[in-house]
């Protein structure tokens, strides 16, 4: 299906298998609108992520463990959105399209891992400091190394799993009828270089993503409970309300 994005941005030639009828025209129009919406929405998201990244890079007061983890989260989100835009409409090289899909998988999982690390750091901070005045933060070298090992190493491992499943599918011997069916499926399918399908998607992305989402949700819930406990220890009602509002906003952003 040729869309507005594939025709005008990627410069692909019109599709050879022309179909007729109002139904095919309707789907073609919807495909062009969806592709245009993806490009516009992702472009706005990229601009916002770039401004946030620049903000945390310029101010030295924000270069703490929390700020560094959030900076890494923004960087991984920026790259995943950029790869998502590049993959709209696909590319003519099959190997390059697979590489874009694997890179997108890596960045998506990395962003989820960094989100879990942000939730974990917030939970540790809320439990160790029951006041709004921040305590002097120790050297973040070891904690940052652990966070980086998890957030970059785990997605790399899952990328290897997805790549192994994908190349194993290519090595399977198939009959002539299956070859023809696969060619017809490839011609009729949308050629977006996004997350792949089949076992590579299930075991390389879906299962780890669900685990990371539940882990982040659990850590955020524990952080919310720590905020309530710390607020109950406050004598001054204004300090209590301020703590609930400030730390509750942070936990709320993690939930969103």
mmCIF file of C-alpha atoms in Angstrom:
data_model
loop_
_atom_site.group_PDB
_atom_site.id
_atom_site.type_symbol
_atom_site.label_atom_id
_atom_site.label_comp_id
_atom_site.label_asym_id
_atom_site.label_seq_id
_atom_site.Cartn_x
_atom_site.Cartn_y
_atom_site.Cartn_z
ATOM 1 C CA UNK A 1 0.000 0.000 0.000
ATOM 2 C CA UNK A 2 1.510 3.280 -1.088
ATOM 3 C CA UNK A 3 0.992 6.046 1.442
ATOM 4 C CA UNK A 4 1.670 9.767 1.478
ATOM 5 C CA UNK A 5 4.811 9.164 3.525
ATOM 6 C CA UNK A 6 6.219 6.384 1.334
ATOM 7 C CA UNK A 7 5.451 8.222 -1.888
ATOM 8 C CA UNK A 8 6.715 11.709 -1.062
ATOM 9 C CA UNK A 9 9.331 11.235 1.670
ATOM 10 C CA UNK A 10 10.863 7.832 0.941
ATOM 11 C CA UNK A 11 10.436 8.274 -2.806
ATOM 12 C CA UNK A 12 9.188 4.751 -3.454
ATOM 13 C CA UNK A 13 7.609 4.073 -6.851
ATOM 14 C CA UNK A 14 3.870 3.406 -6.990
ATOM 15 C CA UNK A 15 2.780 -0.113 -6.227
ATOM 16 C CA UNK A 16 2.560 -2.459 -9.186
ATOM 17 C CA UNK A 17 -0.429 -4.452 -7.952
ATOM 18 C CA UNK A 18 -3.208 -1.929 -8.539
ATOM 19 C CA UNK A 19 -6.574 -2.756 -7.007
ATOM 20 C CA UNK A 20 -9.879 -1.216 -7.877
ATOM 21 C CA UNK A 21 -13.017 -0.417 -5.998
ATOM 22 C CA UNK A 22 -14.124 1.990 -3.310
ATOM 23 C CA UNK A 23 -12.928 -0.303 -0.519
ATOM 24 C CA UNK A 24 -9.306 -0.269 -1.678
ATOM 25 C CA UNK A 25 -9.459 3.487 -2.189
ATOM 26 C CA UNK A 26 -10.790 3.945 1.332
ATOM 27 C CA UNK A 27 -8.001 1.846 2.833
ATOM 28 C CA UNK A 28 -5.403 3.710 0.776
ATOM 29 C CA UNK A 29 -6.683 7.045 2.028
ATOM 30 C CA UNK A 30 -6.685 5.810 5.624
ATOM 31 C CA UNK A 31 -3.138 4.496 5.221
ATOM 32 C CA UNK A 32 -1.943 7.877 4.001
ATOM 33 C CA UNK A 33 -3.627 9.679 6.889
ATOM 34 C CA UNK A 34 -2.207 7.241 9.430
ATOM 35 C CA UNK A 35 1.300 7.630 8.017
ATOM 36 C CA UNK A 36 0.975 11.409 8.034
ATOM 37 C CA UNK A 37 -0.329 11.361 11.631
ATOM 38 C CA UNK A 38 2.573 9.151 12.724
ATOM 39 C CA UNK A 39 5.122 11.494 11.166
ATOM 40 C CA UNK A 40 3.565 14.679 12.585
ATOM 41 C CA UNK A 41 2.962 13.264 16.077
ATOM 42 C CA UNK A 42 6.411 11.722 16.318
ATOM 43 C CA UNK A 43 8.029 14.930 15.090
ATOM 44 C CA UNK A 44 6.356 16.934 17.855
ATOM 45 C CA UNK A 45 7.444 14.293 20.384
ATOM 46 C CA UNK A 46 11.024 14.445 19.100
ATOM 47 C CA UNK A 47 11.125 18.228 19.522
ATOM 48 C CA UNK A 48 9.858 17.971 23.112
ATOM 49 C CA UNK A 49 12.354 15.234 23.981
ATOM 50 C CA UNK A 50 15.191 17.251 22.444
ATOM 51 C CA UNK A 51 14.339 20.338 24.538
ATOM 52 C CA UNK A 52 14.116 18.235 27.712
ATOM 53 C CA UNK A 53 17.454 16.587 26.910
ATOM 54 C CA UNK A 54 19.116 19.979 26.365
ATOM 55 C CA UNK A 55 17.655 21.304 29.628
ATOM 56 C CA UNK A 56 19.067 18.468 31.717
ATOM 57 C CA UNK A 57 22.406 18.702 29.904
ATOM 58 C CA UNK A 58 22.950 22.423 30.529
ATOM 59 C CA UNK A 59 22.094 22.800 34.225
ATOM 60 C CA UNK A 60 24.694 21.347 36.571
ATOM 61 C CA UNK A 61 22.210 21.177 39.464
ATOM 62 C CA UNK A 62 20.310 18.477 37.581
ATOM 63 C CA UNK A 63 23.347 16.263 37.031
ATOM 64 C CA UNK A 64 22.605 13.905 39.914
ATOM 65 C CA UNK A 65 21.824 10.199 39.793
ATOM 66 C CA UNK A 66 18.139 10.947 39.241
ATOM 67 C CA UNK A 67 18.945 13.515 36.566
ATOM 68 C CA UNK A 68 21.390 11.184 34.790
ATOM 69 C CA UNK A 69 18.866 8.336 34.807
ATOM 70 C CA UNK A 70 16.192 10.654 33.466
ATOM 71 C CA UNK A 71 18.613 11.932 30.828
ATOM 72 C CA UNK A 72 19.264 8.366 29.698
ATOM 73 C CA UNK A 73 15.518 7.729 29.612
ATOM 74 C CA UNK A 74 15.018 10.792 27.397
ATOM 75 C CA UNK A 75 17.846 9.710 25.094
ATOM 76 C CA UNK A 76 16.409 6.207 24.651
ATOM 77 C CA UNK A 77 12.920 7.604 24.038
ATOM 78 C CA UNK A 78 14.306 10.061 21.480
ATOM 79 C CA UNK A 79 16.094 7.312 19.567
ATOM 80 C CA UNK A 80 13.059 5.008 19.644
ATOM 81 C CA UNK A 81 10.809 7.777 18.297
ATOM 82 C CA UNK A 82 13.365 8.608 15.609
ATOM 83 C CA UNK A 83 13.606 4.969 14.533
ATOM 84 C CA UNK A 84 9.820 4.776 14.546
ATOM 85 C CA UNK A 85 9.632 7.693 12.098
ATOM 86 C CA UNK A 86 12.376 6.252 9.888
ATOM 87 C CA UNK A 87 10.605 2.897 9.787
ATOM 88 C CA UNK A 88 7.294 4.322 8.516
ATOM 89 C CA UNK A 89 6.817 3.104 4.971
ATOM 90 C CA UNK A 90 9.774 0.745 5.223
ATOM 91 C CA UNK A 91 12.907 0.575 3.136
ATOM 92 C CA UNK A 92 13.669 -1.452 0.034
ATOM 93 C CA UNK A 93 16.559 -3.389 1.602
ATOM 94 C CA UNK A 94 15.237 -6.310 3.688
ATOM 95 C CA UNK A 95 18.356 -6.550 5.858
ATOM 96 C CA UNK A 96 18.273 -2.820 6.598
ATOM 97 C CA UNK A 97 14.593 -3.049 7.514
ATOM 98 C CA UNK A 98 15.353 -5.907 9.920
ATOM 99 C CA UNK A 99 18.197 -3.879 11.440
ATOM 100 C CA UNK A 100 15.842 -0.938 12.015
ATOM 101 C CA UNK A 101 13.315 -3.266 13.668
ATOM 102 C CA UNK A 102 15.959 -4.727 15.984
ATOM 103 C CA UNK A 103 17.281 -1.256 16.851
ATOM 104 C CA UNK A 104 13.727 -0.114 17.647
ATOM 105 C CA UNK A 105 13.252 -3.164 19.890
ATOM 106 C CA UNK A 106 16.484 -2.359 21.720
ATOM 107 C CA UNK A 107 15.580 1.300 22.324
ATOM 108 C CA UNK A 108 12.023 0.515 23.424
ATOM 109 C CA UNK A 109 13.233 -1.986 26.012
ATOM 110 C CA UNK A 110 16.030 0.365 27.102
ATOM 111 C CA UNK A 111 13.507 3.147 27.762
ATOM 112 C CA UNK A 112 11.414 0.773 29.882
ATOM 113 C CA UNK A 113 14.502 -0.325 31.819
ATOM 114 C CA UNK A 114 15.511 3.277 32.517
ATOM 115 C CA UNK A 115 11.972 4.008 33.662
ATOM 116 C CA UNK A 116 12.234 1.140 36.151
ATOM 117 C CA UNK A 117 15.580 2.526 37.316
ATOM 118 C CA UNK A 118 14.017 5.965 37.843
ATOM 119 C CA UNK A 119 11.219 4.389 39.884
ATOM 120 C CA UNK A 120 13.720 2.393 41.944
ATOM 121 C CA UNK A 121 15.868 5.446 42.671
ATOM 122 C CA UNK A 122 12.795 7.451 43.689
ATOM 123 C CA UNK A 123 11.723 4.633 46.034
ATOM 124 C CA UNK A 124 15.167 4.485 47.660
ATOM 125 C CA UNK A 125 15.235 8.272 48.015
ATOM 126 C CA UNK A 126 11.755 8.460 49.542
ATOM 127 C CA UNK A 127 12.549 5.749 52.075
ATOM 128 C CA UNK A 128 15.911 7.212 53.091
ATOM 129 C CA UNK A 129 14.836 10.860 53.279
ATOM 130 C CA UNK A 130 11.612 11.755 55.069
ATOM 131 C CA UNK A 131 12.170 15.495 54.620
ATOM 132 C CA UNK A 132 11.818 17.737 51.600
ATOM 133 C CA UNK A 133 15.359 19.063 52.067
ATOM 134 C CA UNK A 134 17.581 16.783 49.981
ATOM 135 C CA UNK A 135 20.416 14.999 51.727
ATOM 136 C CA UNK A 136 23.909 15.157 50.202
ATOM 137 C CA UNK A 137 23.925 12.416 47.581
ATOM 138 C CA UNK A 138 26.863 9.999 47.713
ATOM 139 C CA UNK A 139 28.951 9.202 44.676
ATOM 140 C CA UNK A 140 26.672 7.854 41.985
ATOM 141 C CA UNK A 141 29.348 5.785 40.257
ATOM 142 C CA UNK A 142 28.369 2.328 41.522
ATOM 143 C CA UNK A 143 24.607 2.896 41.387
ATOM 144 C CA UNK A 144 24.856 4.402 37.893
ATOM 145 C CA UNK A 145 26.991 1.458 36.763
ATOM 146 C CA UNK A 146 24.341 -0.987 38.015
ATOM 147 C CA UNK A 147 21.556 0.977 36.344
ATOM 148 C CA UNK A 148 23.500 1.196 33.074
ATOM 149 C CA UNK A 149 24.309 -2.519 33.127
ATOM 150 C CA UNK A 150 20.627 -3.351 33.523
ATOM 151 C CA UNK A 151 19.247 -0.762 31.120
ATOM 152 C CA UNK A 152 21.682 -1.426 28.276
ATOM 153 C CA UNK A 153 22.637 -5.050 28.933
ATOM 154 C CA UNK A 154 19.141 -6.526 29.278
ATOM 155 C CA UNK A 155 17.831 -5.002 25.992
ATOM 156 C CA UNK A 156 21.014 -6.190 24.260
ATOM 157 C CA UNK A 157 20.334 -9.714 25.506
ATOM 158 C CA UNK A 158 16.739 -9.578 24.271
ATOM 159 C CA UNK A 159 17.945 -8.223 20.932
ATOM 160 C CA UNK A 160 20.115 -11.322 20.607
ATOM 161 C CA UNK A 161 17.111 -13.522 21.399
ATOM 162 C CA UNK A 162 14.934 -11.777 18.792
ATOM 163 C CA UNK A 163 17.692 -11.926 16.172
ATOM 164 C CA UNK A 164 18.204 -15.639 16.846
ATOM 165 C CA UNK A 165 14.493 -16.359 16.340
ATOM 166 C CA UNK A 166 14.383 -14.229 13.199
ATOM 167 C CA UNK A 167 17.374 -15.842 11.519
ATOM 168 C CA UNK A 168 16.162 -19.270 12.564
ATOM 169 C CA UNK A 169 12.901 -18.600 10.704
ATOM 170 C CA UNK A 170 14.874 -17.722 7.573
ATOM 171 C CA UNK A 171 16.845 -20.977 7.707
ATOM 172 C CA UNK A 172 13.730 -23.179 7.830
ATOM 173 C CA UNK A 173 13.213 -25.141 4.623
ATOM 174 C CA UNK A 174 9.792 -24.415 3.139
ATOM 175 C CA UNK A 175 7.932 -25.898 0.185
ATOM 176 C CA UNK A 176 7.150 -24.159 -3.105
ATOM 177 C CA UNK A 177 3.538 -23.438 -2.118
ATOM 178 C CA UNK A 178 4.714 -21.824 1.110
ATOM 179 C CA UNK A 179 7.167 -19.704 -0.878
ATOM 180 C CA UNK A 180 4.350 -18.399 -3.082
ATOM 181 C CA UNK A 181 2.146 -17.752 -0.046
ATOM 182 C CA UNK A 182 4.985 -15.865 1.653
ATOM 183 C CA UNK A 183 5.549 -13.719 -1.461
ATOM 184 C CA UNK A 184 1.840 -12.864 -1.651
ATOM 185 C CA UNK A 185 1.832 -12.028 2.070
ATOM 186 C CA UNK A 186 4.859 -9.764 1.678
ATOM 187 C CA UNK A 187 3.285 -7.947 -1.273
ATOM 188 C CA UNK A 188 -0.001 -7.331 0.527
ATOM 189 C CA UNK A 189 1.401 -6.562 3.970
ATOM 190 C CA UNK A 190 2.319 -3.115 5.231
ATOM 191 C CA UNK A 191 6.050 -2.545 4.722
ATOM 192 C CA UNK A 192 6.725 -0.654 7.952
ATOM 193 C CA UNK A 193 10.100 -1.395 9.568
ATOM 194 C CA UNK A 194 8.667 -1.567 13.057
ATOM 195 C CA UNK A 195 8.685 -4.413 15.578
ATOM 196 C CA UNK A 196 8.767 -7.806 13.879
ATOM 197 C CA UNK A 197 6.114 -10.497 14.206
ATOM 198 C CA UNK A 198 6.115 -14.095 15.375
ATOM 199 C CA UNK A 199 8.247 -15.692 18.111
ATOM 200 C CA UNK A 200 10.902 -12.978 17.765
ATOM 201 C CA UNK A 201 8.344 -10.381 18.813
ATOM 202 C CA UNK A 202 6.809 -12.494 21.580
ATOM 203 C CA UNK A 203 10.011 -13.635 23.305
ATOM 204 C CA UNK A 204 12.273 -10.772 22.303
ATOM 205 C CA UNK A 205 9.963 -7.863 23.115
ATOM 206 C CA UNK A 206 6.461 -8.672 24.378
ATOM 207 C CA UNK A 207 7.359 -10.889 27.349
ATOM 208 C CA UNK A 208 10.268 -8.670 28.560
ATOM 209 C CA UNK A 209 8.162 -5.529 28.077
ATOM 210 C CA UNK A 210 5.314 -6.954 30.185
ATOM 211 C CA UNK A 211 7.782 -7.941 32.925
ATOM 212 C CA UNK A 212 9.364 -4.472 32.906
ATOM 213 C CA UNK A 213 5.982 -2.742 32.964
ATOM 214 C CA UNK A 214 4.846 -4.789 35.962
ATOM 215 C CA UNK A 215 8.179 -4.149 37.702
ATOM 216 C CA UNK A 216 7.892 -0.403 37.099
ATOM 217 C CA UNK A 217 4.273 -0.421 38.269
ATOM 218 C CA UNK A 218 5.246 -2.273 41.443
ATOM 219 C CA UNK A 219 8.121 0.120 42.201
ATOM 220 C CA UNK A 220 5.896 3.134 41.566
ATOM 221 C CA UNK A 221 3.236 1.735 43.920
ATOM 222 C CA UNK A 222 5.875 1.154 46.574
ATOM 223 C CA UNK A 223 7.078 4.720 46.049
ATOM 224 C CA UNK A 224 3.544 6.020 46.533
ATOM 225 C CA UNK A 225 3.306 4.098 49.800
ATOM 226 C CA UNK A 226 6.645 5.527 50.947
ATOM 227 C CA UNK A 227 5.364 9.039 50.228
ATOM 228 C CA UNK A 228 2.305 8.460 52.422
ATOM 229 C CA UNK A 229 4.425 7.096 55.268
ATOM 230 C CA UNK A 230 6.874 10.015 55.065
ATOM 231 C CA UNK A 231 4.008 12.509 54.944
ATOM 232 C CA UNK A 232 2.414 10.958 58.058
ATOM 233 C CA UNK A 233 5.624 11.648 59.998
ATOM 234 C CA UNK A 234 5.466 15.379 59.299
ATOM 235 C CA UNK A 235 4.267 17.599 62.148
ATOM 236 C CA UNK A 236 3.600 20.705 60.091
ATOM 237 C CA UNK A 237 0.505 20.342 57.895
ATOM 238 C CA UNK A 238 1.953 22.645 55.234
ATOM 239 C CA UNK A 239 5.105 20.536 54.970
ATOM 240 C CA UNK A 240 2.938 17.423 54.794
ATOM 241 C CA UNK A 241 0.799 18.795 51.952
ATOM 242 C CA UNK A 242 3.865 20.054 50.110
ATOM 243 C CA UNK A 243 5.554 16.657 50.362
ATOM 244 C CA UNK A 244 2.474 14.801 49.143
ATOM 245 C CA UNK A 245 2.076 17.206 46.236
ATOM 246 C CA UNK A 246 5.732 17.272 45.169
ATOM 247 C CA UNK A 247 6.565 13.595 45.506
ATOM 248 C CA UNK A 248 3.112 12.506 44.418
ATOM 249 C CA UNK A 249 3.601 14.456 41.186
ATOM 250 C CA UNK A 250 6.846 12.588 40.537
ATOM 251 C CA UNK A 251 5.220 9.198 41.121
ATOM 252 C CA UNK A 252 2.274 10.253 38.960
ATOM 253 C CA UNK A 253 4.602 11.070 36.085
ATOM 254 C CA UNK A 254 6.178 7.635 36.368
ATOM 255 C CA UNK A 255 2.745 6.027 36.215
ATOM 256 C CA UNK A 256 1.857 7.998 33.108
#
